[in-house]
XYZ file of C-alpha atoms in Angstrom:
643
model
C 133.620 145.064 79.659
C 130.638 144.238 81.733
C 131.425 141.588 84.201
C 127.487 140.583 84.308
C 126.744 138.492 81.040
C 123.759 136.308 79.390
C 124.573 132.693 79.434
C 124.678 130.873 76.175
C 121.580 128.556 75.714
C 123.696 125.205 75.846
C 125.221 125.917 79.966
C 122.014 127.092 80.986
C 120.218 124.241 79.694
C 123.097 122.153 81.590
C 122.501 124.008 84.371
C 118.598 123.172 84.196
C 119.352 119.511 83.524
C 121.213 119.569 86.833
C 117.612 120.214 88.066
C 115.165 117.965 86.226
C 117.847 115.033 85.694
C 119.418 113.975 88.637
C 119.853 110.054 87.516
C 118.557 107.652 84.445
C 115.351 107.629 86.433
C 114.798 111.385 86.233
C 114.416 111.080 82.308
C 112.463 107.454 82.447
C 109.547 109.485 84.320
C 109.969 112.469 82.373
C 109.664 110.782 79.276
C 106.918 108.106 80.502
C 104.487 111.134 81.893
C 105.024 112.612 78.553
C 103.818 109.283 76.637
C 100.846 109.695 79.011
C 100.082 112.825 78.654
C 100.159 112.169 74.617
C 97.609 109.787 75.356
C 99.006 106.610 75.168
C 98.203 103.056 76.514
C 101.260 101.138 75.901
C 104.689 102.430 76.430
C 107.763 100.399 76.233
C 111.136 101.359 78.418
C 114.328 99.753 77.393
C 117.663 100.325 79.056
C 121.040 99.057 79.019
C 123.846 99.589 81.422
C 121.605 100.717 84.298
C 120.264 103.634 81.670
C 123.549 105.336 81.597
C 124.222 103.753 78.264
C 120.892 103.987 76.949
C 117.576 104.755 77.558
C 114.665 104.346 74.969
C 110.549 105.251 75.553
C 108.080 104.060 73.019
C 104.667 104.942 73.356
C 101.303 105.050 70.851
C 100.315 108.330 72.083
C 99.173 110.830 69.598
C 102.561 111.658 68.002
C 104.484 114.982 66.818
C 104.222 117.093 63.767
C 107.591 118.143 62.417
C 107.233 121.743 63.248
C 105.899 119.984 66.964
C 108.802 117.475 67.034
C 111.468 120.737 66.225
C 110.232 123.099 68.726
C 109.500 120.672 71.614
C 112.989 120.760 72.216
C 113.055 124.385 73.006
C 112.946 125.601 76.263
C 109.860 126.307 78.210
C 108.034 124.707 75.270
C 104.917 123.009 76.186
C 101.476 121.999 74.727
C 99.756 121.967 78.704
C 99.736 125.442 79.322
C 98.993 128.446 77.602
C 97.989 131.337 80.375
C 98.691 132.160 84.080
C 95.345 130.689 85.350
C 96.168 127.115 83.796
C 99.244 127.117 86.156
C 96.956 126.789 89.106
C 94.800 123.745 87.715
C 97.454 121.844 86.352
C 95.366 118.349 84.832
C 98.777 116.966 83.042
C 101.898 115.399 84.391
C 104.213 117.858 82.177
C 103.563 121.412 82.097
C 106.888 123.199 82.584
C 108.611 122.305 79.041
C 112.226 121.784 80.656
C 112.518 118.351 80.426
C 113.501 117.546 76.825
C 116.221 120.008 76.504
C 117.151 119.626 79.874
C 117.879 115.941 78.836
C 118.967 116.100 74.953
C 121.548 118.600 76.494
C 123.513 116.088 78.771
C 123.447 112.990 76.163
C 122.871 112.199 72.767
C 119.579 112.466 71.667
C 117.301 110.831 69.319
C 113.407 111.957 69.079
C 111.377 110.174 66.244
C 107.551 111.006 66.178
C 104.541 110.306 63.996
C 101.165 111.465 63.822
C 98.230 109.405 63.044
C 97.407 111.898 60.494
C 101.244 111.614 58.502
C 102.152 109.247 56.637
C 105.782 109.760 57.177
C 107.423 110.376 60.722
C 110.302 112.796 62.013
C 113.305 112.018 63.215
C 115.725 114.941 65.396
C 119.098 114.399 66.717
C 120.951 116.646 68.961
C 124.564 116.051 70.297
C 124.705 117.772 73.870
C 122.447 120.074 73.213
C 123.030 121.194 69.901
C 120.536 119.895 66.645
C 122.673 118.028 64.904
C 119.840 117.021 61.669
C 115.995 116.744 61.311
C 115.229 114.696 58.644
C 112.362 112.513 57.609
C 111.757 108.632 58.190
C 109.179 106.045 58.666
C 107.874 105.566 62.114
C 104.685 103.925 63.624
C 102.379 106.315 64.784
C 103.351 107.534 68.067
C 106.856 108.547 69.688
C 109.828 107.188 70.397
C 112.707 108.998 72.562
C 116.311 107.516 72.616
C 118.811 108.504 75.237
C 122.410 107.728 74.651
C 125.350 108.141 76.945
C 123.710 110.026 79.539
C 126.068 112.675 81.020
C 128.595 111.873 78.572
C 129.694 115.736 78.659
C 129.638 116.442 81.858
C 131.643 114.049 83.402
C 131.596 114.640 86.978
C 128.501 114.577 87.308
C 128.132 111.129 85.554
C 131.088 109.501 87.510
C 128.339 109.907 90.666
C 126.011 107.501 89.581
C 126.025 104.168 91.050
C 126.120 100.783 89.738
C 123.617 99.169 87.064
C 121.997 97.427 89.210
C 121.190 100.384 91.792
C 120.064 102.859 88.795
C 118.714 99.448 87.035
C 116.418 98.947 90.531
C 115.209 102.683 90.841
C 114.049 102.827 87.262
C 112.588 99.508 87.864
C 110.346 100.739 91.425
C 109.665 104.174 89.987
C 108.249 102.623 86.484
C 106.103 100.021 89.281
C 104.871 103.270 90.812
C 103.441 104.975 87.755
C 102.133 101.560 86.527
C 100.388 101.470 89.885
C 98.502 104.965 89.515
C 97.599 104.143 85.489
C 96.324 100.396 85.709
C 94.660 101.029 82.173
C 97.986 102.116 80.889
C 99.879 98.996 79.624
C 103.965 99.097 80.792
C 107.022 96.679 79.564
C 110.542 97.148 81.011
C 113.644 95.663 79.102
C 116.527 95.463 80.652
C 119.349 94.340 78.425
C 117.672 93.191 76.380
C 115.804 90.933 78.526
C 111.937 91.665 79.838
C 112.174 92.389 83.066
C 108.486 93.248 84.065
C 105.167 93.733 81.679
C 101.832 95.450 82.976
C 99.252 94.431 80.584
C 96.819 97.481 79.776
C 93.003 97.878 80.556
C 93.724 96.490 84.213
C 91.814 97.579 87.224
C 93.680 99.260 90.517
C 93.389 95.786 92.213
C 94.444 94.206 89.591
C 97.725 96.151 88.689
C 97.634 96.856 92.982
C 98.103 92.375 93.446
C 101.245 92.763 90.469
C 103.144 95.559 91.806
C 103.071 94.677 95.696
C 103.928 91.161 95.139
C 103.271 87.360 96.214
C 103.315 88.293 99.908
C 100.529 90.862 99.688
C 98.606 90.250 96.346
C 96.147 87.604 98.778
C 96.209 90.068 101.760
C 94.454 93.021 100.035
C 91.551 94.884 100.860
C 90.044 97.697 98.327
C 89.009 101.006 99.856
C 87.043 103.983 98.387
C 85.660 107.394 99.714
C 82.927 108.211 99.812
C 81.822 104.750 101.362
C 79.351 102.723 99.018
C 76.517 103.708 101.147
C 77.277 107.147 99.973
C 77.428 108.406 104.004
C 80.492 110.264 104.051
C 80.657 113.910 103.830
C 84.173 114.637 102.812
C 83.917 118.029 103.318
C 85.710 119.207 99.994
C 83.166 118.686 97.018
C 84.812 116.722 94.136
C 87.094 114.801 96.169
C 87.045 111.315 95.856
C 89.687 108.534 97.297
C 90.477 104.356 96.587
C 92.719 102.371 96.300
C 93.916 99.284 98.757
C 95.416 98.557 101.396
C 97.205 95.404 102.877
C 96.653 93.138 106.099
C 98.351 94.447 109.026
C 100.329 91.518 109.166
C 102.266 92.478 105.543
C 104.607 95.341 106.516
C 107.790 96.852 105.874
C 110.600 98.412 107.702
C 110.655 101.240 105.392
C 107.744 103.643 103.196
C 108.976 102.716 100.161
C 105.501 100.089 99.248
C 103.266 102.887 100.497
C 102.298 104.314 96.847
C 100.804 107.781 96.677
C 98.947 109.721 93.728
C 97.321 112.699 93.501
C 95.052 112.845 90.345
C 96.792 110.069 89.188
C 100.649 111.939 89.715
C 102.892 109.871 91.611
C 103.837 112.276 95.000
C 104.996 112.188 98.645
C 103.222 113.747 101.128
C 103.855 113.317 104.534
C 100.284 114.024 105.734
C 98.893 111.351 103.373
C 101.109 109.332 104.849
C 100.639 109.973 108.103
C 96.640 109.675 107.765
C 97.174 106.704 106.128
C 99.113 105.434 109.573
C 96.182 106.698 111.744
C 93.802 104.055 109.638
C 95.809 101.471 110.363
C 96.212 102.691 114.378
C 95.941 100.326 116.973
C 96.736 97.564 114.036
C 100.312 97.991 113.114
C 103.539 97.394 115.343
C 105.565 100.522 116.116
C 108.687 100.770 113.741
C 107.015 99.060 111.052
C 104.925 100.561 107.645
C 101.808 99.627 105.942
C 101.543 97.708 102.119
C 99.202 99.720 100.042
C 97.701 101.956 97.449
C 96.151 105.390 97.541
C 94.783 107.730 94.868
C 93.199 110.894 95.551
C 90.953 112.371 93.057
C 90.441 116.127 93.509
C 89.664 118.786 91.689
C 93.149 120.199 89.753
C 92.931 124.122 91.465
C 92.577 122.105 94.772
C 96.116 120.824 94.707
C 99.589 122.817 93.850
C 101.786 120.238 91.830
C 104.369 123.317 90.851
C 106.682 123.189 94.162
C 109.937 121.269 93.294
C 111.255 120.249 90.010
C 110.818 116.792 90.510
C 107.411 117.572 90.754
C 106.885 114.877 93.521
C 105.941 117.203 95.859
C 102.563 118.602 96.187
C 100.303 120.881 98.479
C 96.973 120.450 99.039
C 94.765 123.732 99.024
C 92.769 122.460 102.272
C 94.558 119.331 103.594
C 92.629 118.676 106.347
C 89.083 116.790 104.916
C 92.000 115.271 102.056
C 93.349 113.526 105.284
C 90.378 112.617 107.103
C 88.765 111.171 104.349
C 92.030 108.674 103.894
C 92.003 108.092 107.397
C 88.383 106.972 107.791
C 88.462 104.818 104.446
C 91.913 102.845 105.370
C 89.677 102.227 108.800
C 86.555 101.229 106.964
C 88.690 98.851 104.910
C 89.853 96.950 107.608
C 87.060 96.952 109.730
C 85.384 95.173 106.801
C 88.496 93.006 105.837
C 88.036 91.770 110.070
C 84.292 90.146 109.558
C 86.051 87.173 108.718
C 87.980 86.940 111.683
C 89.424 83.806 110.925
C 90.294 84.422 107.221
C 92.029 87.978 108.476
C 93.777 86.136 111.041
C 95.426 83.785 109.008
C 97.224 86.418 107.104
C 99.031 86.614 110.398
C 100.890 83.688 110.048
C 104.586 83.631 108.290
C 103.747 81.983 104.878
C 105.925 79.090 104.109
C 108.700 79.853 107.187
C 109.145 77.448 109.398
C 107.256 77.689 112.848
C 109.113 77.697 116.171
C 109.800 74.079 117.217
C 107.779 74.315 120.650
C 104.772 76.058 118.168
C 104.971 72.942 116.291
C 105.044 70.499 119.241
C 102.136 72.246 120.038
C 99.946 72.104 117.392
C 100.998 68.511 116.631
C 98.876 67.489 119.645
C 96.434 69.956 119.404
C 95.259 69.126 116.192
C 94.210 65.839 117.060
C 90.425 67.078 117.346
C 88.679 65.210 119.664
C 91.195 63.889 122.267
C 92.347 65.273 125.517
C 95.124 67.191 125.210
C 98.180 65.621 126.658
C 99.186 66.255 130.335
C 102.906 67.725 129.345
C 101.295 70.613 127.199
C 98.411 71.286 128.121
C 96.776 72.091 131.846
C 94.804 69.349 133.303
C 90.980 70.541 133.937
C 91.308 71.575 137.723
C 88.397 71.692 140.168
C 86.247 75.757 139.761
C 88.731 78.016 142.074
C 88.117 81.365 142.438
C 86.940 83.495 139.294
C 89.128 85.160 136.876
C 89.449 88.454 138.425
C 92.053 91.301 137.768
C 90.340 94.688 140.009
C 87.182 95.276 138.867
C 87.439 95.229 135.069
C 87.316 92.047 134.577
C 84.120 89.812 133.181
C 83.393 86.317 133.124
C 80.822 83.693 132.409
C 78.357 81.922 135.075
C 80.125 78.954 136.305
C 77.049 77.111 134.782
C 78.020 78.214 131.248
C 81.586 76.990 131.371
C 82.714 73.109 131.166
C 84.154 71.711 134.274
C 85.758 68.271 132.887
C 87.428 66.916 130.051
C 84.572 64.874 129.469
C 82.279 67.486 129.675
C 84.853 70.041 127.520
C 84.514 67.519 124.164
C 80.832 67.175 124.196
C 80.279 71.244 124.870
C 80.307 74.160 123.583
C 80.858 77.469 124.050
C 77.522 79.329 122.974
C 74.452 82.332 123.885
C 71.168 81.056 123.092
C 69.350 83.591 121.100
C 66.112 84.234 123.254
C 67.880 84.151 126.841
C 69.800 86.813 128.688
C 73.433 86.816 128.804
C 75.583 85.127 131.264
C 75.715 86.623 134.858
C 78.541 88.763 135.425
C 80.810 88.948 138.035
C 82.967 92.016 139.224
C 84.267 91.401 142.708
C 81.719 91.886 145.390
C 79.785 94.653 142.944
C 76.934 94.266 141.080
C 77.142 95.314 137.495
C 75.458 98.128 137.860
C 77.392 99.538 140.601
C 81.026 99.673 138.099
C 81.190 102.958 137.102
C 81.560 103.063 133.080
C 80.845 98.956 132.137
C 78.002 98.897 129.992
C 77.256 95.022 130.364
C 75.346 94.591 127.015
C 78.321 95.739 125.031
C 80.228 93.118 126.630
C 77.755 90.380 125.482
C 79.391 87.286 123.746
C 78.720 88.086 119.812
C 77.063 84.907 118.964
C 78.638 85.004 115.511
C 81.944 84.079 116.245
C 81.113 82.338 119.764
C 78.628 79.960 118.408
C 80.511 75.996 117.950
C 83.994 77.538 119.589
C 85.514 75.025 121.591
C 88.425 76.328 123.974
C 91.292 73.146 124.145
C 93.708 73.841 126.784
C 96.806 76.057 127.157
C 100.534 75.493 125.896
C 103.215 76.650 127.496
C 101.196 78.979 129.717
C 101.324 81.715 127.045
C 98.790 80.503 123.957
C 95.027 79.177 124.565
C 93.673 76.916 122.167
C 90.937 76.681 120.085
C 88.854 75.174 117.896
C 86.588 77.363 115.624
C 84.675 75.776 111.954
C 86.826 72.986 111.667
C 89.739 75.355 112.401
C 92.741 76.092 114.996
C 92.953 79.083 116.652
C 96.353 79.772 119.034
C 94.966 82.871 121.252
C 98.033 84.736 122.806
C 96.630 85.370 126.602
C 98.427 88.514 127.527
C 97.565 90.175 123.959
C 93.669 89.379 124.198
C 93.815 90.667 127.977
C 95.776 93.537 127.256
C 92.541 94.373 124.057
C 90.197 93.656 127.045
C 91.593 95.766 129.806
C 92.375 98.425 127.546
C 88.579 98.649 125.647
C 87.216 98.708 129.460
C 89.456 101.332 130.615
C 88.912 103.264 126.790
C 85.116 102.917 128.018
C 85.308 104.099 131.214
C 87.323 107.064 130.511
C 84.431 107.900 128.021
C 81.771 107.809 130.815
C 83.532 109.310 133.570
C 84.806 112.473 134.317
C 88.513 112.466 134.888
C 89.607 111.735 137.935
C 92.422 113.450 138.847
C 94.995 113.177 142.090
C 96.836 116.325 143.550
C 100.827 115.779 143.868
C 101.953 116.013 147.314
C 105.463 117.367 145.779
C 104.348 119.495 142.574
C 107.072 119.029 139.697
C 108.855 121.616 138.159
C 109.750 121.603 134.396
C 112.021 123.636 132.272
C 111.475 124.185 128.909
C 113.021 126.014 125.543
C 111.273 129.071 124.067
C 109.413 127.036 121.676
C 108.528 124.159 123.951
C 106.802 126.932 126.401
C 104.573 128.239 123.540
C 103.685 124.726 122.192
C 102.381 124.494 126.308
C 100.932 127.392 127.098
C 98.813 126.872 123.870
C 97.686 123.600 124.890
C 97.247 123.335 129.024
C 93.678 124.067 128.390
C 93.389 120.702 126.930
C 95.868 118.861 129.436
C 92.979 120.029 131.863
C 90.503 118.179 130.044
C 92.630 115.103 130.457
C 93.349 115.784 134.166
C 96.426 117.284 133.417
C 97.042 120.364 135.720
C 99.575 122.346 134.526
C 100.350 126.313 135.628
C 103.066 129.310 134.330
C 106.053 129.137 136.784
C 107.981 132.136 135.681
C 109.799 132.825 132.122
C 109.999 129.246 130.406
C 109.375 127.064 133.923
C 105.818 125.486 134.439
C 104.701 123.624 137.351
C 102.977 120.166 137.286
C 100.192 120.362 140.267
C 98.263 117.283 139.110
C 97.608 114.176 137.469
C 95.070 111.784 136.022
C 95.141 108.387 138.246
C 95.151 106.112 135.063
C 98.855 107.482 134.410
C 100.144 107.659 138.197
C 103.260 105.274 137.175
C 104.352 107.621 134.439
C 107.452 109.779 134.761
C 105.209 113.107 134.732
C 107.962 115.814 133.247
C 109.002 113.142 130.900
C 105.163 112.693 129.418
C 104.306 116.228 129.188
C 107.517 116.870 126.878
C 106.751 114.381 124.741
C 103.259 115.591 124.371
C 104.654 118.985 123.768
C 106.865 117.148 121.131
C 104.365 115.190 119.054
C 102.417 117.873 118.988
C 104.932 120.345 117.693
C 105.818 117.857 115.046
C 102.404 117.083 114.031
C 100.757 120.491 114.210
C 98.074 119.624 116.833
C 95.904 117.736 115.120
C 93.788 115.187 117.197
C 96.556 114.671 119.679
C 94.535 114.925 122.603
C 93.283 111.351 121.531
C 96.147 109.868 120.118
C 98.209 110.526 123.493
C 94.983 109.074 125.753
C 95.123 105.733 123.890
C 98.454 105.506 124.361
C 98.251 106.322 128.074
C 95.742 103.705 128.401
C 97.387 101.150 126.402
C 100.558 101.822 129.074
C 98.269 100.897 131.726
C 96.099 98.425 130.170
C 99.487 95.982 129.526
C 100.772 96.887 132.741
C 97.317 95.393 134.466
C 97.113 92.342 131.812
C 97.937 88.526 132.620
C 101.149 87.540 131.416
C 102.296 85.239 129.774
C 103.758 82.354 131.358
C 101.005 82.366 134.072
C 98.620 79.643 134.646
C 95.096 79.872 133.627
C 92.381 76.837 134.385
C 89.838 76.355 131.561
C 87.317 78.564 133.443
C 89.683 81.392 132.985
C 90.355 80.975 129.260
C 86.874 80.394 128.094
C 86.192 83.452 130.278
C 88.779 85.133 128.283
C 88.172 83.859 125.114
C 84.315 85.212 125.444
C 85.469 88.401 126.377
C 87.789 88.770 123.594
C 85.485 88.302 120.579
C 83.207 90.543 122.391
C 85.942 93.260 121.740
C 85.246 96.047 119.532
C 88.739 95.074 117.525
C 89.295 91.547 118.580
C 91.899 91.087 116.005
C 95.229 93.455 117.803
C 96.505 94.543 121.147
C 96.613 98.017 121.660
C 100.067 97.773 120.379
C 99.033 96.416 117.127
C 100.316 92.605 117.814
C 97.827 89.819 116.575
C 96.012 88.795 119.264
C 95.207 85.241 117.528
C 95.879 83.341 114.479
C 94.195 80.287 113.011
C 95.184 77.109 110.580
C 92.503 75.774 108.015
C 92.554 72.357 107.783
C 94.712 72.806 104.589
C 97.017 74.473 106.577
C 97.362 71.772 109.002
C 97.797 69.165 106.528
C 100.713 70.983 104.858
C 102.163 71.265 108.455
C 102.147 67.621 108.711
C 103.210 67.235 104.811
C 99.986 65.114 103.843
C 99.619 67.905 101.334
C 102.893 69.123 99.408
């Protein structure tokens, strides 16, 4: 007898299931892309038990035949595909025909189906895999799929599921993502019996975006398309379009999982969409934390490969590279445009409804009493013009004529650039403007937008600088707005120079693995550029002969390997640019005034000019806020004259 043998149909479907139907999730998005796929725009998901005792999808799609509703449950039968070309431009969310006898083998299965067309529906139940009676009945015109006692006959595989309310809470997020991605698709989840969520149809991505992400982002949104408006954006792969939206910088997680991703409206993860979407938000978002947001890419279908894992949640893009430049450019775009209301942006950056820190509160409580000095024991007395607020050469500030000198003087004045005369004179040491080498002083001009009727308070605690802005409060954090200063002066300079490097008196040595030393040798043409001198030292060993002066304090061996690692993991793609800002952002803290240090009001106003004449005014390098404001509503719910 032949050892080697065909298995029956029933194990091999169990086998598949093991596949397509990991949890009670697996079959809720099996059976909801189906409902889309048939067209429809309401679908109803009921479980009970966490979905392990039942599961039951109702749509209004188009609805099966009885000949349709018998064979669907056959394997590798489908109604998406039909030859070997329509496997590479794939326009539906089902295509392989596994799923429903993948799941009616591991449960007891109900399908009931009507056409628009019938007058009577069709009802088939299967027992573990085997039909068990087709017979007919009266339906409403669509499809209905009911899912009892999910693994019931395979029993070790059911005893690894977890509790109801972990499988209850991945149904729950995964049904939220594909609501997300279909806003004109109407959604209802019952748990128990009891509505859990409902997504009313005919919504728009905003919309359904503001009801998915929650109370804490729904106000802190910002939509984003590409191609821009304007319509000037080459995207560099005809057909491909991108929107969606994406949250303040100030809503963020700890993990991914509010980052929603869809590719022709099919929910994936792709770590390079991901990733692009992180290089939008650079210089904005705190290391260790994740963006709040939205993004579907439109493409055309033979541009994308959907058919890589069963889950079908991973994809690969034909030509990546414009998919992730385009999402990089329009996350960017977003916020730039979400920042022309600096103040309005800014407020997002405060914590809700939590209560502030107690000396925060001290400080606004005096603070906010517009019009009067600030009192001695927060604030710093006006003290007599000392000398200028200089740090090296990179630092600007305002004629001494342009800047209030006593209290009396600091509550009539204000802060502003008259339109038809030059801008203040600028001081840099004992050096004429001119003479600094890469500081353009027009693009450090005061923007008269936000400048104009700014009023600069006092300091607390030597750390924040107050404000007041349009009948608003703005706390400044002084080492954040010099550290955006410093480092957009240094970013500038860099840009205008050549690199200047310095020989090592003692060149280091550095050992590397076989893969490291290829990653190197591929790159030290482009160290060079950056001032990096690196040379082969024998097998695996290169020498470090010199340096770029902006990154003398660095450990040198240290910051080449970790170039040589981001690069490795990332595949070399604009590295070069994302290492020099963080090289200068190194440097640009490291030079800043700290907090905790004195500043007379000279100095502040100085700084506070400076700031808003910032490119991104709004973050440090790092991606802290820089500043945050109260309304006057805010301030009155502060005080509790509003409730």
């Amino acid at each position: 007898m032949s050892r080697i043998r065909i298995l029956p149909d029933t194990l091999s479907n169990q086998i598949a299931a093991g596949e397509v139907v990991q949890r009670p999730v697996s079959v809720v998005k099996e059976l909801v892309e189906n409902a889309m796929d048939a067209g429809a725009d309401r679908i109803v998901v009921e479980i009970e038990n966490g979905g392990k005792t039942l599961i039951r999808v109702s749509d209004n799609g188009c609805g099966l035949s009885r000949d349709e509703a018998v064979l669907s449950l056959e394997r590798y039968a489908t109604s998406k595909i039909y030859t070997k070309e329509d496997l590479f431009s794939i326009s539906t969310f089902g295509f392989r025909g596994e799923a429903l006898p993948s799941i009616a083998s591991v449960s007891k299965f109900c399908l009931v189906s009507r056409t628009r067309d019938n007058s009577t529906g069709t009802r088939v139940d299967m027992n573990g895999g085997k039909l068990s009676g087709v017979t007919d009945t009266g339906a409403p015109a669509g499809t209905m799929v009911e899912v009892r006692q999910l693994f019931f006959n395979i029993p070790a595989r059911r005893k690894f599921l977890k509790n109801e309310n972990t499988e209850s809470g991945h149904i729950a997020d995964t049904l939220a993502g594909l609501a997300m991605g279909n806003p004109e698709v109407g959604f209802r989840f019952v748990a128990n019996h009891r509505t859990v969520k409902s997504y009313p149809p005919g919504q728009t991505l905003f919309q359904r975006a503001q009801m998915v992400l929650g109370k804490e982002a729904a106000d802190h949104l910002y939509e984003m398309q590409w191609p821009p408006t304007d319509g000037d954006g080459d995207t560099g792969l005809p057909g491909l379009h991108i929107r969606g939206v994406c949250a303040n910088p100030a809503v963020t997680r700890s993990t991914a999982n509010r980052i929603f991703l869809f590719v022709n409206a099919r929910l994936v993860y792709d770590r390079g969409l991901v990733s692009a979407m992180f290089q939008g938000y650079r210089g904005r978002i705190m290391k260790g934390r994740y963006p709040v947001g939205a993004v579907c890419v439109d493409l055309p279908f033979d541009q994308v490969d959907v058919n890589v894992h069963p889950a079908k949640r991973e994809i690969k893009f034909i030509t990546p590279g414009p998919v992730y430049s385009a999402l990089s450019l329009a996350v960017a775009e977003s916020l730039s445009r979400g920042q022309t209301d600096k103040l309005s942006y800014s407020r997002a950056m405060m914590p809700g409804e939590k209560e502030l820190p107690a000396h925060v509160q001290a400080a606004l409580q005096s603070a906010s009493q517009i019009g009067k000095i600030p009192t001695p024991d927060l604030f710093e007395a006006p003290v007599s013009p000392k000398t200028p607020f200089l740090y090296g050469d990179m630092d600007r500030v305002s004629d001494a004529s342009q800047v209030a000198e006593s209290p009396e003087e600091l509550n009539t004045s204000t802060v502003e650039t008259k339109k038809n005369e030059p801008p203040p004179a600028t001081v840099y040491g004992n050096k004429a403007p001119d003479q600094v080498a890469g500081t353009s002083v027009s693009a450090l001009a005061p923007k008269q937008t936000f400048l104009s009727g700014t009023r600069v308070i006092g300091q607390v605690l030597n750390i924040y600088i107050v404000v007041e802005k349009d009948k608003s409060l703005v706390l400044v954090d002084q080492h954040a707005a010099h550290e955006r200063i410093v480092f957009e002066q240094l970013l500038n300079r860099y840009r205008r120079m050549d690199v200047q490097s310095q020989t090592l008196a003692v060149p280091e040595v550095m050992e590397l693995s076989h893969k490291e030393a290829l990653v190197l040798e591929s790159i030290i043409d482009d160290l060079a550029v950056l001032g990096i001198l690196i040379e082969p030292f024998g097998g695996t060993s290169f020498i470090i002969k010199a340096v770029p002066v902006l990154v003398e304090e660095k450990h040198l061996g240290a910051m080449v390997v970790e170039m040589v690692e981001k690069i490795s993991h990332d595949g070399g793609t604009g590295l070069k640019d994302d290492w020099l800002t963080d090289a200068l952002s190194t440097m640009a803290c490291h030079r800043s005034v700290r907090g905790g240090q004195s500043m007379t009001l000279r100095e502040m106003t100085a700084l506070v000019e400076q700031l808003f004449s910032c490119e991104n005014p709004m973050h440090c390098p790092h991606g802290r806020p820089v500043f945050v404001s109260f309304d006057a509503r805010s301030l009155e719910r502060l005080f509790k004259r509003l409730v």
